[in-house]
Amino acid sequence: MTASVPAVAPAVALPQARRDLRLFWWAGTCDALGSQTSGLVLPLLLLTLGRSPAEVGALAGLSAAATLLLGPFAAVPADRGARKRLMVGSALVSAAAMGGVTVAVAAGPVPLAALIAAVLVERCATSCYEAAALGTVALVCPPAEHRRVLSRLQAGERAALVAGPALGGLLFQAERWLPFLADALSYAVAAGCICALRSPLAPRREQRPPAGREHRGWRARVAEAGAGLALIRRVPFLRLALLWISGVNALLVALYYTTVFALQDHGRGAAPLGLVLALAGAAGLAGALAAPRIAGRRSAGRLLVTVSWLMVPPAAALATAREAWHFGLLFGLLCLLTPVATVALQARIIQVVPLGLQARTGTVLATVSGAAAAVAPALAGLSADRAGAAATLLGCAVLLAGLALHTTCVAPSRTRRTGPEPL
């Protein structure tokens, strides 16, 4: 086996690190809150403008494709030392794009081409920001604080996931342009917070990839962008992390959409679905806050195995649920469990991946898991149409059990091997 050299955070004074981590938390949470606020109402705006569901779906697909394709290339300059400039510039571009949407919606009928262009610019800039943000924790945070900081960041994102749609709906009812203004302001706040960071957001020179490689043609650029994927292929633990994160994300999305189908089959409306989302969001927030205390007492391998098996019973029980609160409690239990394993995995990934490859490796993990989650709704809908919602939920539970069995077999050996070896 060939393992990677563990990343070591640079020497940053603890008060400065805490201040910078608070600013980084505010940047990420404001960004997530603004995105959730406008993301809910964008399809509603298009539908009220007379656009068809097919056009709305096509715009969502284009946005997702732009995010998935651009991230690995944006991670290269971030790993080379341009992380802070890339994050600030991307946030400002996103703020300008959402500001343009705000002005266009407030002025009157919005041309579809202009709206698509603005949304694509915002999505591309956001993918660059997210790619550059990966690795910031490793550069600022002391290793002993990784799990606590990661849990706080995840809690902020989950709180935004709960509050954002509700805020977007209220603002949209008041004025259709207000959610987009809120999103633009959130990007401006994020840019200001990143600008105020004092810690160097770049690895030391000896921890960066060899200089000058970016001038050797397009093949070298592709190789640089694929360095994170190459590292994942070499390190067994990273392969396990990629499989587990992608599998769990896809199956949770499939379970959610199948729950929606089951509620519709039972004659339930939008209010029960809101109850399911509220319970799931609250449970996910509680799990993220409790993650450092739980994860700090156990190894990543033991947590991964335990959480994998604990997810199987609630997933199987969803097949027998009938009332909305049954679905909400069971799905909430799943969302309560996953942050514990996710925080432990992320902290271990930060330790395993070299500082000069943090953004590229993290982008590969995010891209693959995002692609798996994007395909899951279509597969869940196809299965629900042919076999029924209950059979689909039971099938997801069987797949979770298979993932848990595989994790049990390989996790102990792949998480114990921590000795630094040359790449």
Short mmCIF file of C-alpha atoms in Angstrom, two decimals:
data_model
loop_
_atom_site.label_atom_id
_atom_site.label_comp_id
_atom_site.label_asym_id
_atom_site.label_seq_id
_atom_site.Cartn_x
_atom_site.Cartn_y
_atom_site.Cartn_z
CA MET A 1 0.00 0.00 0.00
CA THR A 2 1.11 3.55 -0.75
CA ALA A 3 -0.22 6.11 1.69
CA SER A 4 -0.02 9.87 1.54
CA VAL A 5 1.99 12.14 3.77
CA PRO A 6 -0.32 13.45 6.51
CA ALA A 7 -1.09 17.14 6.24
CA VAL A 8 0.28 19.34 9.02
CA ALA A 9 -1.35 22.69 9.68
CA PRO A 10 1.00 25.66 9.62
CA ALA A 11 1.91 27.35 12.85
CA VAL A 12 -0.95 29.82 13.38
CA ALA A 13 -1.47 31.53 16.73
CA LEU A 14 -4.52 30.04 18.45
CA PRO A 15 -6.39 33.37 18.94
CA GLN A 16 -5.82 34.23 15.29
CA ALA A 17 -6.90 30.75 14.20
CA ARG A 18 -10.11 30.99 16.22
CA ARG A 19 -10.88 34.42 14.81
CA ASP A 20 -10.27 33.24 11.24
CA LEU A 21 -12.34 30.10 11.76
CA ARG A 22 -15.25 32.21 13.01
CA LEU A 23 -14.99 34.38 9.91
CA PHE A 24 -14.79 31.29 7.71
CA TRP A 25 -17.89 29.89 9.44
CA TRP A 26 -19.82 33.10 8.84
CA ALA A 27 -18.74 33.14 5.20
CA GLY A 28 -19.88 29.57 4.60
CA THR A 29 -23.12 29.88 6.56
CA CYS A 30 -24.15 33.15 4.89
CA ASP A 31 -23.30 31.70 1.49
CA ALA A 32 -25.38 28.58 2.18
CA LEU A 33 -28.30 30.60 3.58
CA GLY A 34 -28.40 32.87 0.53
CA SER A 35 -28.16 29.96 -1.90
CA GLN A 36 -30.99 28.11 -0.16
CA THR A 37 -33.08 31.29 -0.09
CA SER A 38 -32.87 31.90 -3.85
CA GLY A 39 -32.62 28.25 -4.87
CA LEU A 40 -36.15 27.54 -3.68
CA VAL A 41 -37.80 30.42 -5.53
CA LEU A 42 -35.90 30.27 -8.84
CA PRO A 43 -38.07 27.42 -10.22
CA LEU A 44 -41.16 29.25 -8.94
CA LEU A 45 -40.08 32.42 -10.74
CA LEU A 46 -39.57 30.56 -13.99
CA LEU A 47 -42.96 28.87 -13.72
CA THR A 48 -44.72 32.17 -12.95
CA LEU A 49 -43.05 33.64 -16.06
CA GLY A 50 -44.77 30.97 -18.14
CA ARG A 51 -41.81 28.62 -18.58
CA SER A 52 -42.44 24.91 -18.81
CA PRO A 53 -41.22 22.36 -16.28
CA ALA A 54 -38.91 20.99 -18.98
CA GLU A 55 -37.18 24.39 -19.27
CA VAL A 56 -36.88 24.62 -15.50
CA GLY A 57 -35.35 21.14 -15.37
CA ALA A 58 -32.96 21.96 -18.21
CA LEU A 59 -31.69 25.04 -16.37
CA ALA A 60 -31.16 22.98 -13.21
CA GLY A 61 -29.28 20.36 -15.22
CA LEU A 62 -27.04 22.95 -16.87
CA SER A 63 -26.25 24.49 -13.49
CA ALA A 64 -25.36 21.12 -11.99
CA ALA A 65 -23.17 20.21 -14.98
CA ALA A 66 -21.28 23.51 -14.79
CA THR A 67 -20.63 22.95 -11.09
CA LEU A 68 -19.39 19.39 -11.58
CA LEU A 69 -17.11 20.15 -14.55
CA LEU A 70 -15.46 23.38 -13.40
CA GLY A 71 -14.61 22.47 -9.80
CA PRO A 72 -11.60 20.17 -10.44
CA PHE A 73 -9.91 22.80 -12.64
CA ALA A 74 -10.60 25.62 -10.17
CA ALA A 75 -8.95 23.55 -7.42
CA VAL A 76 -5.54 23.69 -9.15
CA PRO A 77 -4.78 27.41 -8.53
CA ALA A 78 -6.22 27.05 -5.02
CA ASP A 79 -3.70 24.33 -4.18
CA ARG A 80 -0.93 26.46 -5.71
CA GLY A 81 -1.53 29.35 -3.31
CA ALA A 82 -4.31 31.43 -4.88
CA ARG A 83 -6.99 30.13 -2.49
CA LYS A 84 -7.90 33.46 -0.89
CA ARG A 85 -7.93 35.45 -4.14
CA LEU A 86 -10.03 32.78 -5.81
CA MET A 87 -12.57 32.66 -3.00
CA VAL A 88 -12.95 36.44 -2.78
CA GLY A 89 -13.14 36.88 -6.56
CA SER A 90 -15.66 34.05 -6.96
CA ALA A 91 -17.89 35.44 -4.19
CA LEU A 92 -17.85 38.90 -5.77
CA VAL A 93 -18.71 37.49 -9.20
CA SER A 94 -21.60 35.54 -7.68
CA ALA A 95 -22.80 38.67 -5.89
CA ALA A 96 -22.73 40.61 -9.15
CA ALA A 97 -24.64 37.86 -10.99
CA MET A 98 -27.36 37.68 -8.34
CA GLY A 99 -27.48 41.47 -8.24
CA GLY A 100 -28.14 41.43 -11.97
CA VAL A 101 -30.97 38.93 -11.47
CA THR A 102 -32.42 41.16 -8.74
CA VAL A 103 -32.45 44.20 -11.01
CA ALA A 104 -33.90 42.24 -13.93
CA VAL A 105 -36.72 40.71 -11.87
CA ALA A 106 -37.57 44.07 -10.26
CA ALA A 107 -37.62 45.83 -13.65
CA GLY A 108 -40.22 43.57 -15.23
CA PRO A 109 -40.42 40.47 -17.43
CA VAL A 110 -37.08 38.67 -17.40
CA PRO A 111 -35.66 37.37 -20.71
CA LEU A 112 -34.94 33.67 -20.30
CA ALA A 113 -31.53 33.96 -21.98
CA ALA A 114 -30.39 36.67 -19.55
CA LEU A 115 -31.63 34.69 -16.58
CA ILE A 116 -29.89 31.51 -17.73
CA ALA A 117 -26.64 33.42 -18.32
CA ALA A 118 -26.73 35.01 -14.86
CA VAL A 119 -27.53 31.73 -13.11
CA LEU A 120 -24.76 29.88 -14.97
CA VAL A 121 -22.24 32.59 -14.09
CA GLU A 122 -23.29 32.37 -10.45
CA ARG A 123 -23.08 28.56 -10.44
CA CYS A 124 -19.64 28.54 -12.07
CA ALA A 125 -18.33 31.13 -9.61
CA THR A 126 -19.83 29.22 -6.70
CA SER A 127 -18.14 26.00 -7.83
CA CYS A 128 -14.81 27.86 -7.87
CA TYR A 129 -15.47 29.19 -4.36
CA GLU A 130 -16.38 25.75 -3.03
CA ALA A 131 -13.32 24.15 -4.63
CA ALA A 132 -11.01 26.77 -3.16
CA ALA A 133 -12.65 26.55 0.27
CA LEU A 134 -11.69 22.87 0.53
CA GLY A 135 -8.43 22.79 2.44
CA THR A 136 -8.97 26.00 4.40
CA VAL A 137 -9.58 24.08 7.64
CA ALA A 138 -6.31 22.18 7.21
CA LEU A 139 -4.38 25.43 6.74
CA VAL A 140 -5.91 27.37 9.63
CA CYS A 141 -7.11 24.87 12.23
CA PRO A 142 -4.83 22.90 14.59
CA PRO A 143 -5.21 19.13 14.00
CA ALA A 144 -6.71 18.55 17.45
CA GLU A 145 -9.61 20.88 16.56
CA HIS A 146 -10.48 19.40 13.15
CA ARG A 147 -13.54 17.43 14.23
CA ARG A 148 -15.01 20.23 16.32
CA VAL A 149 -14.53 22.82 13.58
CA LEU A 150 -15.88 20.53 10.85
CA SER A 151 -18.98 19.79 12.93
CA ARG A 152 -19.62 23.52 13.42
CA LEU A 153 -19.27 24.15 9.70
CA GLN A 154 -21.68 21.33 8.94
CA ALA A 155 -24.12 22.61 11.57
CA GLY A 156 -24.11 26.02 9.90
CA GLU A 157 -24.86 24.49 6.52
CA ARG A 158 -27.69 22.37 7.93
CA ALA A 159 -29.17 25.37 9.75
CA ALA A 160 -29.14 27.24 6.44
CA LEU A 161 -30.82 24.26 4.79
CA VAL A 162 -33.65 24.51 7.33
CA ALA A 163 -34.03 28.30 7.45
CA GLY A 164 -33.22 29.18 3.83
CA PRO A 165 -36.31 27.78 2.07
CA ALA A 166 -38.65 29.30 4.66
CA LEU A 167 -36.96 32.68 4.33
CA GLY A 168 -37.04 32.43 0.54
CA GLY A 169 -40.76 31.69 0.55
CA LEU A 170 -41.54 34.64 2.80
CA LEU A 171 -39.42 37.06 0.77
CA PHE A 172 -40.88 35.80 -2.51
CA GLN A 173 -44.39 36.46 -1.26
CA ALA A 174 -43.42 40.02 -0.36
CA GLU A 175 -41.50 40.84 -3.55
CA ARG A 176 -40.24 38.42 -6.19
CA TRP A 177 -36.81 40.06 -6.34
CA LEU A 178 -36.10 40.01 -2.58
CA PRO A 179 -34.73 36.41 -2.38
CA PHE A 180 -32.18 37.18 -5.09
CA LEU A 181 -31.14 40.38 -3.31
CA ALA A 182 -30.63 38.34 -0.14
CA ASP A 183 -28.47 35.89 -2.08
CA ALA A 184 -26.38 38.72 -3.55
CA LEU A 185 -25.85 40.24 -0.10
CA SER A 186 -24.85 36.85 1.32
CA TYR A 187 -22.10 36.53 -1.30
CA ALA A 188 -20.89 40.05 -0.46
CA VAL A 189 -20.74 39.15 3.24
CA ALA A 190 -18.82 35.97 2.39
CA ALA A 191 -16.29 37.95 0.33
CA GLY A 192 -15.80 40.42 3.18
CA CYS A 193 -15.26 37.64 5.72
CA ILE A 194 -12.66 35.91 3.54
CA CYS A 195 -10.89 39.23 2.92
CA ALA A 196 -10.63 39.73 6.68
CA LEU A 197 -8.80 36.42 7.24
CA ARG A 198 -5.27 36.95 8.53
CA SER A 199 -3.95 33.39 8.23
CA PRO A 200 -2.06 32.47 5.06
CA LEU A 201 -4.42 30.30 3.01
CA ALA A 202 -1.59 28.71 1.05
CA PRO A 203 0.63 25.70 1.79
CA ARG A 204 4.31 26.28 2.32
CA ARG A 205 6.39 26.31 -0.83
CA GLU A 206 7.82 22.84 -0.22
CA GLN A 207 4.28 21.45 0.17
CA ARG A 208 3.07 22.73 -3.19
CA PRO A 209 3.23 20.84 -6.51
CA PRO A 210 6.36 21.48 -8.61
CA ALA A 211 6.32 24.97 -10.07
CA GLY A 212 6.19 25.58 -13.78
CA ARG A 213 4.10 22.57 -14.68
CA GLU A 214 1.19 24.79 -15.64
CA HIS A 215 3.15 25.96 -18.72
CA ARG A 216 3.51 22.53 -20.34
CA GLY A 217 0.31 22.38 -22.36
CA TRP A 218 -3.22 21.13 -21.95
CA ARG A 219 -2.18 17.58 -21.05
CA ALA A 220 -0.26 18.84 -18.04
CA ARG A 221 -3.27 20.94 -17.01
CA VAL A 222 -5.54 17.90 -17.20
CA ALA A 223 -2.99 15.89 -15.22
CA GLU A 224 -2.88 18.61 -12.56
CA ALA A 225 -6.64 18.71 -12.33
CA GLY A 226 -6.68 14.92 -12.00
CA ALA A 227 -4.01 14.77 -9.28
CA GLY A 228 -6.68 14.43 -6.60
CA LEU A 229 -8.26 11.49 -8.42
CA ALA A 230 -4.85 9.86 -8.80
CA LEU A 231 -4.25 10.20 -5.06
CA ILE A 232 -7.63 8.62 -4.27
CA ARG A 233 -6.81 5.70 -6.53
CA ARG A 234 -3.53 5.12 -4.68
CA VAL A 235 -4.76 5.42 -1.09
CA PRO A 236 -7.20 2.68 0.04
CA PHE A 237 -8.72 4.82 2.80
CA LEU A 238 -9.63 7.55 0.33
CA ARG A 239 -11.25 4.97 -1.94
CA LEU A 240 -13.33 3.78 1.01
CA ALA A 241 -14.29 7.38 1.84
CA LEU A 242 -15.29 8.04 -1.76
CA LEU A 243 -17.46 4.90 -1.89
CA TRP A 244 -19.10 5.53 1.48
CA ILE A 245 -19.84 9.22 0.98
CA SER A 246 -21.16 8.73 -2.55
CA GLY A 247 -23.23 5.68 -1.62
CA VAL A 248 -24.79 7.23 1.47
CA ASN A 249 -25.54 10.54 -0.28
CA ALA A 250 -27.20 8.79 -3.23
CA LEU A 251 -29.23 6.45 -1.03
CA LEU A 252 -30.39 9.27 1.27
CA VAL A 253 -31.57 11.27 -1.74
CA ALA A 254 -33.31 8.18 -3.13
CA LEU A 255 -34.97 7.55 0.24
CA TYR A 256 -36.15 11.16 0.42
CA TYR A 257 -37.70 11.18 -3.05
CA THR A 258 -39.28 7.78 -2.49
CA THR A 259 -40.73 9.13 0.76
CA VAL A 260 -42.30 11.95 -1.28
CA PHE A 261 -43.77 9.35 -3.66
CA ALA A 262 -45.09 7.29 -0.74
CA LEU A 263 -46.75 10.31 0.88
CA GLN A 264 -48.41 11.13 -2.42
CA ASP A 265 -49.64 7.53 -2.76
CA HIS A 266 -51.17 7.77 0.71
CA GLY A 267 -53.01 10.97 -0.21
CA ARG A 268 -50.84 13.35 1.78
CA GLY A 269 -50.25 16.93 0.63
CA ALA A 270 -47.48 19.48 0.97
CA ALA A 271 -47.85 20.03 4.73
CA PRO A 272 -46.76 16.47 5.68
CA LEU A 273 -43.75 16.80 3.39
CA GLY A 274 -42.86 20.01 5.22
CA LEU A 275 -43.06 18.10 8.49
CA VAL A 276 -40.65 15.47 7.15
CA LEU A 277 -38.20 18.14 6.01
CA ALA A 278 -38.43 20.00 9.33
CA LEU A 279 -37.79 16.87 11.40
CA ALA A 280 -34.95 15.78 9.12
CA GLY A 281 -33.34 19.21 9.20
CA ALA A 282 -33.57 19.50 12.97
CA ALA A 283 -32.16 16.00 13.43
CA GLY A 284 -29.28 16.72 11.04
CA LEU A 285 -28.46 19.91 12.92
CA ALA A 286 -28.49 18.05 16.25
CA GLY A 287 -26.26 15.32 14.82
CA ALA A 288 -23.76 17.86 13.51
CA LEU A 289 -23.57 19.60 16.90
CA ALA A 290 -23.10 16.30 18.75
CA ALA A 291 -20.58 14.91 16.25
CA PRO A 292 -17.31 16.15 17.83
CA ARG A 293 -18.19 14.78 21.27
CA ILE A 294 -19.09 11.36 19.84
CA ALA A 295 -16.43 11.20 17.15
CA GLY A 296 -13.68 12.35 19.51
CA ARG A 297 -13.92 9.14 21.55
CA ARG A 298 -13.75 6.60 18.72
CA SER A 299 -11.68 5.92 15.64
CA ALA A 300 -12.98 6.79 12.20
CA GLY A 301 -13.17 3.10 11.26
CA ARG A 302 -15.31 2.11 14.25
CA LEU A 303 -17.63 5.07 13.74
CA LEU A 304 -18.03 4.29 10.06
CA VAL A 305 -18.95 0.66 10.73
CA THR A 306 -21.32 1.54 13.59
CA VAL A 307 -23.17 4.28 11.72
CA SER A 308 -23.40 2.15 8.57
CA TRP A 309 -25.25 -0.62 10.42
CA LEU A 310 -27.41 1.76 12.48
CA MET A 311 -28.76 3.30 9.27
CA VAL A 312 -30.19 0.02 7.99
CA PRO A 313 -33.15 -0.48 10.42
CA PRO A 314 -34.71 3.00 9.96
CA ALA A 315 -34.30 2.74 6.19
CA ALA A 316 -36.06 -0.65 6.18
CA ALA A 317 -38.78 0.65 8.52
CA LEU A 318 -39.62 3.41 6.03
CA ALA A 319 -41.16 0.70 3.82
CA THR A 320 -43.82 0.05 6.49
CA ALA A 321 -44.50 3.70 7.44
CA ARG A 322 -47.91 5.20 6.70
CA GLU A 323 -48.24 8.47 8.61
CA ALA A 324 -46.21 11.58 7.89
CA TRP A 325 -44.72 11.69 11.38
CA HIS A 326 -43.55 8.08 10.95
CA PHE A 327 -41.65 9.09 7.82
CA GLY A 328 -40.33 12.21 9.55
CA LEU A 329 -39.00 10.37 12.60
CA LEU A 330 -37.36 7.59 10.58
CA PHE A 331 -35.82 9.92 8.03
CA GLY A 332 -34.77 12.25 10.85
CA LEU A 333 -32.97 9.33 12.54
CA LEU A 334 -30.99 8.78 9.35
CA CYS A 335 -30.07 12.47 9.21
CA LEU A 336 -29.09 12.34 12.90
CA LEU A 337 -26.62 9.50 12.31
CA THR A 338 -24.84 10.62 9.15
CA PRO A 339 -23.11 13.80 10.47
CA VAL A 340 -21.19 11.77 13.07
CA ALA A 341 -19.57 9.56 10.45
CA THR A 342 -19.17 12.42 7.98
CA VAL A 343 -17.25 14.60 10.46
CA ALA A 344 -14.95 11.70 11.40
CA LEU A 345 -14.32 10.95 7.72
CA GLN A 346 -13.62 14.57 6.83
CA ALA A 347 -11.19 14.98 9.73
CA ARG A 348 -9.34 11.82 8.69
CA ILE A 349 -9.24 12.95 5.05
CA ILE A 350 -7.66 16.26 6.08
CA GLN A 351 -4.95 14.35 7.94
CA VAL A 352 -4.27 11.94 5.07
CA VAL A 353 -4.21 14.33 2.11
CA PRO A 354 -1.12 16.56 1.59
CA LEU A 355 -1.76 20.29 1.89
CA GLY A 356 -0.85 20.82 -1.77
CA LEU A 357 -3.68 18.47 -2.87
CA GLN A 358 -6.44 19.37 -0.39
CA ALA A 359 -8.64 21.27 -2.84
CA ARG A 360 -8.25 18.82 -5.72
CA THR A 361 -8.88 15.74 -3.62
CA GLY A 362 -11.85 17.31 -1.85
CA THR A 363 -13.29 18.43 -5.17
CA VAL A 364 -13.15 14.87 -6.54
CA LEU A 365 -14.99 13.57 -3.48
CA ALA A 366 -17.62 16.32 -3.75
CA THR A 367 -18.02 15.90 -7.52
CA VAL A 368 -18.49 12.13 -7.45
CA SER A 369 -20.87 12.23 -4.49
CA GLY A 370 -22.79 15.09 -6.12
CA ALA A 371 -23.10 13.19 -9.38
CA ALA A 372 -24.36 10.11 -7.53
CA ALA A 373 -26.92 12.21 -5.66
CA ALA A 374 -28.03 13.85 -8.94
CA VAL A 375 -28.78 10.48 -10.54
CA ALA A 376 -30.58 9.08 -7.48
CA PRO A 377 -33.97 10.87 -7.94
CA ALA A 378 -34.40 9.55 -11.47
CA LEU A 379 -33.55 6.00 -10.43
CA ALA A 380 -35.84 6.24 -7.39
CA GLY A 381 -38.70 7.50 -9.55
CA LEU A 382 -38.20 4.74 -12.11
CA SER A 383 -38.14 2.09 -9.40
CA ALA A 384 -41.20 3.54 -7.65
CA ASP A 385 -43.16 3.53 -10.93
CA ARG A 386 -42.35 -0.10 -11.66
CA ALA A 387 -42.09 -1.75 -8.24
CA GLY A 388 -43.82 0.70 -5.90
CA ALA A 389 -42.58 3.04 -3.21
CA ALA A 390 -42.41 0.37 -0.46
CA ALA A 391 -40.28 -1.97 -2.56
CA THR A 392 -37.97 0.92 -3.49
CA LEU A 393 -37.50 1.88 0.16
CA LEU A 394 -36.75 -1.72 1.04
CA GLY A 395 -34.27 -1.92 -1.85
CA CYS A 396 -32.44 1.15 -0.55
CA ALA A 397 -32.22 -0.53 2.87
CA VAL A 398 -30.71 -3.63 1.25
CA LEU A 399 -28.12 -1.47 -0.52
CA LEU A 400 -27.30 0.26 2.77
CA ALA A 401 -26.81 -3.17 4.35
CA GLY A 402 -24.45 -4.13 1.52
CA LEU A 403 -22.49 -0.93 2.03
CA ALA A 404 -22.34 -1.61 5.78
CA LEU A 405 -21.05 -5.14 5.16
CA HIS A 406 -18.34 -3.86 2.81
CA THR A 407 -17.37 -1.15 5.31
CA THR A 408 -17.14 -3.73 8.10
CA CYS A 409 -14.77 -5.83 6.01
CA VAL A 410 -12.39 -3.10 4.87
CA ALA A 411 -12.67 -0.13 7.27
CA PRO A 412 -10.56 -1.46 10.19
CA SER A 413 -7.50 -2.18 8.05
CA ARG A 414 -7.78 0.98 5.95
CA THR A 415 -8.16 3.33 8.89
CA ARG A 416 -5.40 1.78 11.02
CA ARG A 417 -2.62 2.32 8.49
CA THR A 418 -1.61 5.83 9.35
CA GLY A 419 2.15 5.74 8.92
CA PRO A 420 3.51 8.35 6.52
CA GLU A 421 4.89 6.87 3.35
CA PRO A 422 6.13 8.62 0.20
CA LEU A 423 3.59 9.38 -2.49
#
